[in-house]
PDB file of C-alpha atoms in Angstrom:
ATOM      1  CA  MET A 142     -42.092  32.957  15.237  1.00  0.00           C
ATOM      2  CA  ASP A 143     -38.964  34.804  16.352  1.00  0.00           C
ATOM      3  CA  THR A 144     -36.922  36.330  13.563  1.00  0.00           C
ATOM      4  CA  LEU A 145     -33.641  34.504  13.079  1.00  0.00           C
ATOM      5  CA  LEU A 146     -30.627  36.716  12.586  1.00  0.00           C
ATOM      6  CA  TYR A 147     -27.623  35.083  10.906  1.00  0.00           C
ATOM      7  CA  LYS A 148     -24.541  36.267   9.116  1.00  0.00           C
ATOM      8  CA  LEU A 149     -24.516  34.270   5.920  1.00  0.00           C
ATOM      9  CA  ASP A 150     -20.738  34.561   5.610  1.00  0.00           C
ATOM     10  CA  SER A 151     -20.465  32.415   8.747  1.00  0.00           C
ATOM     11  CA  PHE A 152     -21.896  29.459   6.775  1.00  0.00           C
ATOM     12  CA  GLU A 153     -20.046  27.573   4.058  1.00  0.00           C
ATOM     13  CA  GLY A 154     -23.144  27.437   1.868  1.00  0.00           C
ATOM     14  CA  PRO A 155     -26.910  26.878   1.859  1.00  0.00           C
ATOM     15  CA  LEU A 156     -26.575  23.230   2.913  1.00  0.00           C
ATOM     16  CA  ASP A 157     -24.536  24.338   5.925  1.00  0.00           C
ATOM     17  CA  LEU A 158     -27.309  26.799   6.898  1.00  0.00           C
ATOM     18  CA  LEU A 159     -29.982  24.118   6.421  1.00  0.00           C
ATOM     19  CA  LEU A 160     -28.085  21.660   8.620  1.00  0.00           C
ATOM     20  CA  HIS A 161     -27.856  24.328  11.315  1.00  0.00           C
ATOM     21  CA  LEU A 162     -31.632  24.942  11.164  1.00  0.00           C
ATOM     22  CA  ILE A 163     -32.391  21.188  11.253  1.00  0.00           C
ATOM     23  CA  SER A 164     -30.089  20.760  14.260  1.00  0.00           C
ATOM     24  CA  LYS A 165     -31.617  23.795  16.027  1.00  0.00           C
ATOM     25  CA  ASN A 166     -35.132  22.393  15.528  1.00  0.00           C
ATOM     26  CA  LYS A 167     -33.974  18.908  16.604  1.00  0.00           C
ATOM     27  CA  VAL A 168     -35.584  17.173  13.648  1.00  0.00           C
ATOM     28  CA  SER A 169     -34.412  14.341  11.394  1.00  0.00           C
ATOM     29  CA  ILE A 170     -32.822  14.902   8.001  1.00  0.00           C
ATOM     30  CA  TYR A 171     -35.092  12.114   6.716  1.00  0.00           C
ATOM     31  CA  ASP A 172     -38.282  13.850   7.916  1.00  0.00           C
ATOM     32  CA  ILE A 173     -37.751  17.580   7.422  1.00  0.00           C
ATOM     33  CA  PRO A 174     -40.742  19.778   8.461  1.00  0.00           C
ATOM     34  CA  ILE A 175     -40.454  21.637   5.170  1.00  0.00           C
ATOM     35  CA  VAL A 176     -42.951  24.420   5.990  1.00  0.00           C
ATOM     36  CA  GLU A 177     -41.180  25.487   9.203  1.00  0.00           C
ATOM     37  CA  ILE A 178     -37.661  25.030   7.849  1.00  0.00           C
ATOM     38  CA  THR A 179     -38.468  26.985   4.675  1.00  0.00           C
ATOM     39  CA  ALA A 180     -39.892  29.860   6.724  1.00  0.00           C
ATOM     40  CA  GLN A 181     -36.827  29.961   8.968  1.00  0.00           C
ATOM     41  CA  TYR A 182     -34.483  29.739   5.958  1.00  0.00           C
ATOM     42  CA  LEU A 183     -36.220  32.670   4.230  1.00  0.00           C
ATOM     43  CA  ASP A 184     -35.984  34.708   7.445  1.00  0.00           C
ATOM     44  CA  ALA A 185     -32.258  33.929   7.648  1.00  0.00           C
ATOM     45  CA  ILE A 186     -31.548  35.212   4.124  1.00  0.00           C
ATOM     46  CA  SER A 187     -34.014  38.097   4.192  1.00  0.00           C
ATOM     47  CA  GLY A 188     -31.255  40.527   5.147  1.00  0.00           C
ATOM     48  CA  ILE A 189     -29.220  39.962   1.971  1.00  0.00           C
ATOM     49  CA  GLU A 190     -28.312  43.304   0.458  1.00  0.00           C
ATOM     50  CA  GLU A 191     -28.187  43.874  -3.273  1.00  0.00           C
ATOM     51  CA  SER A 192     -24.413  44.223  -3.125  1.00  0.00           C
ATOM     52  CA  GLN A 193     -24.186  40.693  -1.709  1.00  0.00           C
ATOM     53  CA  LEU A 194     -26.305  38.981  -4.338  1.00  0.00           C
ATOM     54  CA  GLU A 195     -23.340  37.956  -6.487  1.00  0.00           C
ATOM     55  CA  ASN A 196     -21.666  36.122  -3.573  1.00  0.00           C
ATOM     56  CA  THR A 197     -24.837  34.614  -2.095  1.00  0.00           C
ATOM     57  CA  SER A 198     -26.728  33.561  -5.227  1.00  0.00           C
ATOM     58  CA  GLU A 199     -26.542  29.898  -4.171  1.00  0.00           C
ATOM     59  CA  PHE A 200     -28.508  30.752  -1.013  1.00  0.00           C
ATOM     60  CA  LEU A 201     -31.271  32.192  -3.216  1.00  0.00           C
ATOM     61  CA  VAL A 202     -31.223  29.107  -5.459  1.00  0.00           C
ATOM     62  CA  MET A 203     -31.764  26.925  -2.389  1.00  0.00           C
ATOM     63  CA  ALA A 204     -34.625  29.185  -1.271  1.00  0.00           C
ATOM     64  CA  ALA A 205     -36.317  28.602  -4.627  1.00  0.00           C
ATOM     65  CA  GLN A 206     -35.846  24.838  -4.253  1.00  0.00           C
ATOM     66  CA  LEU A 207     -37.327  24.885  -0.752  1.00  0.00           C
ATOM     67  CA  LEU A 208     -40.359  26.811  -1.971  1.00  0.00           C
ATOM     68  CA  TYR A 209     -40.791  24.297  -4.788  1.00  0.00           C
ATOM     69  CA  ILE A 210     -40.637  21.354  -2.347  1.00  0.00           C
ATOM     70  CA  LYS A 211     -43.063  23.180  -0.032  1.00  0.00           C
ATOM     71  CA  SER A 212     -45.563  23.649  -2.871  1.00  0.00           C
ATOM     72  CA  LYS A 213     -45.244  19.953  -3.824  1.00  0.00           C
ATOM     73  CA  MET A 214     -45.897  18.944  -0.208  1.00  0.00           C
ATOM     74  CA  LEU A 215     -49.018  21.148   0.012  1.00  0.00           C
ATOM     75  CA  LEU A 216     -50.585  19.740  -3.144  1.00  0.00           C
ATOM     76  CA  PRO A 217     -53.162  16.973  -2.588  1.00  0.00           C
ATOM     77  CA  LYS A 218     -51.686  13.510  -3.087  1.00  0.00           C
ATOM     78  CA  ASN A 219     -53.047  10.980  -5.539  1.00  0.00           C
ATOM     79  CA  GLU A 220     -53.617   7.855  -3.445  1.00  0.00           C
ATOM     80  CA  GLU A 221     -53.508   5.607  -6.516  1.00  0.00           C
ATOM     81  CA  GLU A 222     -50.011   6.730  -7.501  1.00  0.00           C
ATOM     82  CA  ASP A 223     -46.934   5.953  -5.446  1.00  0.00           C
ATOM     83  CA  GLU A 224     -45.329   9.394  -5.589  1.00  0.00           C
ATOM     84  CA  GLU A 225     -41.744  10.006  -4.493  1.00  0.00           C
ATOM     85  CA  ASP A 226     -41.249  12.209  -1.440  1.00  0.00           C
ATOM     86  CA  PRO A 227     -40.086  15.597  -2.813  1.00  0.00           C
ATOM     87  CA  ARG A 228     -37.776  15.947   0.212  1.00  0.00           C
ATOM     88  CA  GLU A 229     -35.818  12.776  -0.634  1.00  0.00           C
ATOM     89  CA  ASP A 230     -33.226  14.387  -2.914  1.00  0.00           C
ATOM     90  CA  LEU A 231     -32.642  17.235  -0.449  1.00  0.00           C
ATOM     91  CA  ALA A 232     -32.227  14.746   2.429  1.00  0.00           C
ATOM     92  CA  ARG A 233     -29.636  12.793   0.414  1.00  0.00           C
ATOM     93  CA  ARG A 234     -27.637  15.957  -0.352  1.00  0.00           C
ATOM     94  CA  LEU A 235     -27.770  17.060   3.281  1.00  0.00           C
ATOM     95  CA  LEU A 236     -26.586  13.642   4.476  1.00  0.00           C
ATOM     96  CA  GLU A 237     -23.641  13.631   2.048  1.00  0.00           C
ATOM     97  CA  TYR A 238     -22.680  17.173   3.059  1.00  0.00           C
ATOM     98  CA  GLN A 239     -22.859  16.220   6.745  1.00  0.00           C
ATOM     99  CA  GLN A 240     -20.530  13.249   6.165  1.00  0.00           C
ATOM    100  CA  TYR A 241     -17.982  15.418   4.321  1.00  0.00           C
ATOM    101  CA  LYS A 242     -18.173  18.028   7.072  1.00  0.00           C
ATOM    102  CA  GLU A 243     -17.486  15.433   9.779  1.00  0.00           C
ATOM    103  CA  ALA A 244     -14.572  14.028   7.764  1.00  0.00           C
ATOM    104  CA  SER A 245     -13.062  17.510   7.359  1.00  0.00           C
ATOM    105  CA  LYS A 246     -13.211  17.993  11.146  1.00  0.00           C
ATOM    106  CA  GLU A 247     -11.222  14.797  11.682  1.00  0.00           C
ATOM    107  CA  LEU A 248      -8.664  15.834   9.072  1.00  0.00           C
ATOM    108  CA  ARG A 249      -8.349  19.247  10.709  1.00  0.00           C
ATOM    109  CA  LYS A 250      -7.535  17.564  14.037  1.00  0.00           C
ATOM    110  CA  THR A 251      -4.702  15.678  12.330  1.00  0.00           C
ATOM    111  CA  GLU A 252      -3.458  18.911  10.738  1.00  0.00           C
ATOM    112  CA  PHE A 253      -3.195  20.671  14.093  1.00  0.00           C
ATOM    113  CA  ALA A 254      -1.705  17.580  15.763  1.00  0.00           C
ATOM    114  CA  THR A 255       1.224  17.528  13.332  1.00  0.00           C
ATOM    115  CA  LYS A 256       1.577  21.283  12.827  1.00  0.00           C
ATOM    116  CA  TYR A 257       4.486  21.636  15.236  1.00  0.00           C
ATOM    117  CA  MET A 258       6.106  18.270  14.609  1.00  0.00           C
ATOM    118  CA  PHE A 259       9.464  18.176  12.867  1.00  0.00           C
ATOM    119  CA  PHE A 260      11.042  15.080  11.394  1.00  0.00           C
ATOM    120  CA  LYS A 261      14.693  14.370  10.918  1.00  0.00           C
ATOM    121  CA  PRO A 262      15.666  13.912   7.254  1.00  0.00           C
ATOM    122  CA  GLU A 263      16.373  10.365   6.160  1.00  0.00           C
ATOM    123  CA  GLU A 264      20.004   9.345   6.474  1.00  0.00           C
ATOM    124  CA  ASP A 265      21.850   6.721   4.505  1.00  0.00           C
ATOM    125  CA  ILE A 266      23.365   4.701   7.354  1.00  0.00           C
ATOM    126  CA  LYS A 267      25.875   2.076   6.351  1.00  0.00           C
ATOM    127  CA  PHE A 268      26.396  -0.683   8.879  1.00  0.00           C
ATOM    128  CA  PRO A 269      29.766  -2.436   8.830  1.00  0.00           C
ATOM    129  CA  THR A 270      29.691  -6.063   7.758  1.00  0.00           C
ATOM    130  CA  PRO A 271      30.576  -8.197  10.804  1.00  0.00           C
ATOM    131  CA  ALA A 272      33.758 -10.177  10.361  1.00  0.00           C
ATOM    132  CA  TYR A 273      33.426 -13.951  10.204  1.00  0.00           C
ATOM    133  CA  ASP A 274      35.966 -15.289  12.723  1.00  0.00           C
ATOM    134  CA  LYS A 275      35.631 -19.001  12.013  1.00  0.00           C
ATOM    135  CA  GLU A 276      37.980 -20.821   9.659  1.00  0.00           C
ATOM    136  CA  HIS A 277      37.053 -23.773   7.474  1.00  0.00           C
ATOM    137  CA  SER A 278      39.339 -26.069   5.574  1.00  0.00           C
ATOM    138  CA  VAL A 279      38.933 -27.074   1.952  1.00  0.00           C
ATOM    139  CA  SER A 280      38.248 -30.613   3.152  1.00  0.00           C
ATOM    140  CA  GLU A 281      34.966 -29.424   4.722  1.00  0.00           C
ATOM    141  CA  LEU A 282      33.818 -28.077   1.367  1.00  0.00           C
ATOM    142  CA  ILE A 283      34.890 -31.338  -0.273  1.00  0.00           C
ATOM    143  CA  ASP A 284      32.880 -33.311   2.298  1.00  0.00           C
ATOM    144  CA  ALA A 285      29.863 -31.103   1.645  1.00  0.00           C
ATOM    145  CA  PHE A 286      30.271 -31.618  -2.093  1.00  0.00           C
ATOM    146  CA  GLY A 287      30.565 -35.387  -1.588  1.00  0.00           C
ATOM    147  CA  SER A 288      27.229 -35.350   0.231  1.00  0.00           C
ATOM    148  CA  ILE A 289      25.625 -33.399  -2.632  1.00  0.00           C
ATOM    149  CA  LEU A 290      27.148 -35.728  -5.219  1.00  0.00           C
ATOM    150  CA  GLN A 291      25.697 -38.784  -3.507  1.00  0.00           C
ATOM    151  CA  ARG A 292      22.237 -37.216  -3.480  1.00  0.00           C
ATOM    152  CA  LYS A 293      22.451 -36.309  -7.156  1.00  0.00           C
ATOM    153  CA  ILE A 294      23.641 -39.780  -8.157  1.00  0.00           C
ATOM    154  CA  ARG A 295      20.569 -41.261  -6.472  1.00  0.00           C
ATOM    155  CA  THR A 296      18.151 -38.855  -8.185  1.00  0.00           C
ATOM    156  CA  VAL A 297      19.678 -38.186 -11.628  1.00  0.00           C
ATOM    157  CA  LYS A 298      18.629 -40.611 -14.373  1.00  0.00           C
ATOM    158  CA  PRO A 299      21.513 -42.597 -15.927  1.00  0.00           C
ATOM    159  CA  GLU A 300      22.809 -41.043 -19.120  1.00  0.00           C
ATOM    160  CA  LYS A 301      22.446 -42.898 -22.421  1.00  0.00           C
ATOM    161  CA  ARG A 302      26.164 -42.906 -23.070  1.00  0.00           C
ATOM    162  CA  ALA A 303      26.747 -44.723 -19.782  1.00  0.00           C
ATOM    163  CA  PHE A 304      25.531 -47.859 -21.540  1.00  0.00           C
ATOM    164  CA  SER A 305      27.645 -47.430 -24.673  1.00  0.00           C
ATOM    165  CA  GLY A 306      31.056 -47.545 -22.986  1.00  0.00           C
ATOM    166  CA  ILE A 307      33.259 -44.733 -21.883  1.00  0.00           C
ATOM    167  CA  VAL A 308      34.353 -43.437 -25.253  1.00  0.00           C
ATOM    168  CA  GLY A 309      33.713 -39.728 -25.004  1.00  0.00           C
ATOM    169  CA  ARG A 310      33.070 -37.640 -21.923  1.00  0.00           C
ATOM    170  CA  GLU A 311      30.895 -34.545 -21.605  1.00  0.00           C
ATOM    171  CA  LYS A 312      32.944 -31.375 -21.499  1.00  0.00           C
ATOM    172  CA  VAL A 313      31.727 -28.753 -19.059  1.00  0.00           C
ATOM    173  CA  SER A 314      33.556 -25.432 -18.841  1.00  0.00           C
ATOM    174  CA  VAL A 315      34.613 -24.457 -15.313  1.00  0.00           C
ATOM    175  CA  SER A 316      34.798 -20.807 -16.402  1.00  0.00           C
ATOM    176  CA  ALA A 317      31.179 -20.998 -17.603  1.00  0.00           C
ATOM    177  CA  MET A 318      30.130 -22.390 -14.231  1.00  0.00           C
ATOM    178  CA  THR A 319      32.111 -19.597 -12.532  1.00  0.00           C
ATOM    179  CA  GLU A 320      30.091 -17.000 -14.433  1.00  0.00           C
ATOM    180  CA  ARG A 321      26.861 -18.811 -13.572  1.00  0.00           C
ATOM    181  CA  VAL A 322      27.629 -18.805  -9.821  1.00  0.00           C
ATOM    182  CA  LEU A 323      28.582 -15.093  -9.889  1.00  0.00           C
ATOM    183  CA  GLU A 324      25.422 -14.164 -11.816  1.00  0.00           C
ATOM    184  CA  ARG A 325      23.245 -16.023  -9.326  1.00  0.00           C
ATOM    185  CA  LEU A 326      24.949 -14.288  -6.396  1.00  0.00           C
ATOM    186  CA  LYS A 327      24.482 -10.875  -7.993  1.00  0.00           C
ATOM    187  CA  THR A 328      20.758 -11.567  -8.205  1.00  0.00           C
ATOM    188  CA  ALA A 329      20.194 -13.435  -4.935  1.00  0.00           C
ATOM    189  CA  LYS A 330      23.003 -11.753  -2.896  1.00  0.00           C
ATOM    190  CA  LYS A 331      23.547 -15.061  -1.107  1.00  0.00           C
ATOM    191  CA  MET A 332      22.696 -18.739  -1.526  1.00  0.00           C
ATOM    192  CA  ARG A 333      23.223 -22.052   0.155  1.00  0.00           C
ATOM    193  CA  PHE A 334      26.080 -24.270  -1.050  1.00  0.00           C
ATOM    194  CA  LEU A 335      23.504 -26.962  -1.840  1.00  0.00           C
ATOM    195  CA  SER A 336      21.461 -24.518  -3.974  1.00  0.00           C
ATOM    196  CA  ALA A 337      24.454 -23.835  -6.218  1.00  0.00           C
ATOM    197  CA  PHE A 338      24.081 -27.329  -7.698  1.00  0.00           C
ATOM    198  CA  GLU A 339      20.361 -27.063  -8.476  1.00  0.00           C
ATOM    199  CA  GLY A 340      19.662 -27.645 -12.149  1.00  0.00           C
ATOM    200  CA  ALA A 341      22.821 -29.694 -12.730  1.00  0.00           C
ATOM    201  CA  LYS A 342      22.002 -32.565 -15.090  1.00  0.00           C
ATOM    202  CA  SER A 343      25.183 -34.610 -15.013  1.00  0.00           C
ATOM    203  CA  LYS A 344      28.137 -35.592 -12.844  1.00  0.00           C
ATOM    204  CA  PRO A 345      30.643 -33.576 -14.958  1.00  0.00           C
ATOM    205  CA  GLU A 346      28.454 -30.483 -14.471  1.00  0.00           C
ATOM    206  CA  LEU A 347      28.379 -31.066 -10.691  1.00  0.00           C
ATOM    207  CA  VAL A 348      32.169 -31.334 -10.614  1.00  0.00           C
ATOM    208  CA  ALA A 349      32.565 -28.198 -12.758  1.00  0.00           C
ATOM    209  CA  ILE A 350      30.299 -26.183 -10.425  1.00  0.00           C
ATOM    210  CA  PHE A 351      32.280 -27.370  -7.400  1.00  0.00           C
ATOM    211  CA  LEU A 352      35.608 -26.472  -9.019  1.00  0.00           C
ATOM    212  CA  ALA A 353      34.162 -23.075  -9.967  1.00  0.00           C
ATOM    213  CA  ILE A 354      33.220 -22.424  -6.314  1.00  0.00           C
ATOM    214  CA  LEU A 355      36.711 -23.421  -5.132  1.00  0.00           C
ATOM    215  CA  GLU A 356      38.241 -21.142  -7.761  1.00  0.00           C
ATOM    216  CA  LEU A 357      36.073 -18.191  -6.699  1.00  0.00           C
ATOM    217  CA  VAL A 358      36.873 -18.742  -3.012  1.00  0.00           C
ATOM    218  CA  SER A 359      40.614 -18.943  -3.779  1.00  0.00           C
ATOM    219  CA  GLN A 360      40.403 -15.699  -5.775  1.00  0.00           C
ATOM    220  CA  ASN A 361      38.597 -14.066  -2.831  1.00  0.00           C
ATOM    221  CA  LYS A 362      35.617 -13.233  -5.086  1.00  0.00           C
ATOM    222  CA  ILE A 363      33.143 -15.099  -2.899  1.00  0.00           C
ATOM    223  CA  THR A 364      33.032 -16.309   0.704  1.00  0.00           C
ATOM    224  CA  ALA A 365      31.775 -19.639   2.010  1.00  0.00           C
ATOM    225  CA  ASP A 366      30.707 -19.308   5.654  1.00  0.00           C
ATOM    226  CA  PHE A 367      29.135 -22.187   7.540  1.00  0.00           C
ATOM    227  CA  ASN A 368      25.643 -21.565   8.917  1.00  0.00           C
ATOM    228  CA  GLU A 369      24.946 -23.871  11.866  1.00  0.00           C
ATOM    229  CA  LYS A 370      21.203 -23.181  11.804  1.00  0.00           C
ATOM    230  CA  GLU A 371      20.861 -24.326   8.173  1.00  0.00           C
ATOM    231  CA  ASN A 372      23.701 -26.870   8.506  1.00  0.00           C
ATOM    232  CA  ASP A 373      25.150 -25.685   5.212  1.00  0.00           C
ATOM    233  CA  PHE A 374      27.714 -23.269   3.788  1.00  0.00           C
ATOM    234  CA  ILE A 375      26.347 -19.884   2.720  1.00  0.00           C
ATOM    235  CA  LEU A 376      27.921 -18.433  -0.419  1.00  0.00           C
ATOM    236  CA  LYS A 377      28.166 -14.638  -0.741  1.00  0.00           C
ATOM    237  CA  GLU A 378      29.882 -12.282  -3.128  1.00  0.00           C
ATOM    238  CA  ASN A 379      32.903 -10.767  -1.365  1.00  0.00           C
ATOM    239  CA  THR A 380      32.453  -6.996  -1.469  1.00  0.00           C
ATOM    240  CA  ARG A 381      35.220  -6.266   1.068  1.00  0.00           C
ATOM    241  CA  GLY A 382      37.979  -6.790  -1.398  1.00  0.00           C
ATOM    242  CA  LYS A 383      39.170  -8.978  -4.230  1.00  0.00           C
ATOM    243  CA  LYS A 384      42.584 -10.204  -5.181  1.00  0.00           C
TER     244      LYS A 384
END
């Protein structure tokens, strides 16, 4: 057998050297010819000088393991016992190391691919809000509210006091409804005109919400722009200026 001459510092460790020997001999990791590979491994590390022992001790540990596996393979097998192949653990370690080595190669390709790439820092770009050039009269909002009111009347259950005569009426604060609409817009940023009346349980509450919307529009605190696609007004908080 030809003597193999290797520089151990060219290998990342004993597993790297073993993989090289297995590849050179064109054999499978799962069926390592342990006698030949051990001999070649010992030849490869035979040139270790005493001064190198501290840095290459792991190569010597692997040599001892290979000799142990070799001795186990040479011992006669007991046919009655199903003994584990002594090379199995070494094959598993070699396979794991090979997978990590291949992964590191792919990562290295990415490193070199992006080495000379420079990226522009993120900028905070503010886009101007497009002006809404259509005008709507208050009567259009009133018509929209009338449509909502008719739907609610059909779905809301009649109140108990409706059967006891009109003696007292429910008092709903318009200012409270104003705060409710503003809070919802702060959370949702925008909402449909129809959605503003969701959760209303009575006609006075519906009226109070509508008056609150009119008040907010008149104070320029919110806008009510008609969306043809949704066939409804879209309410938004007016951030361009308030009276």
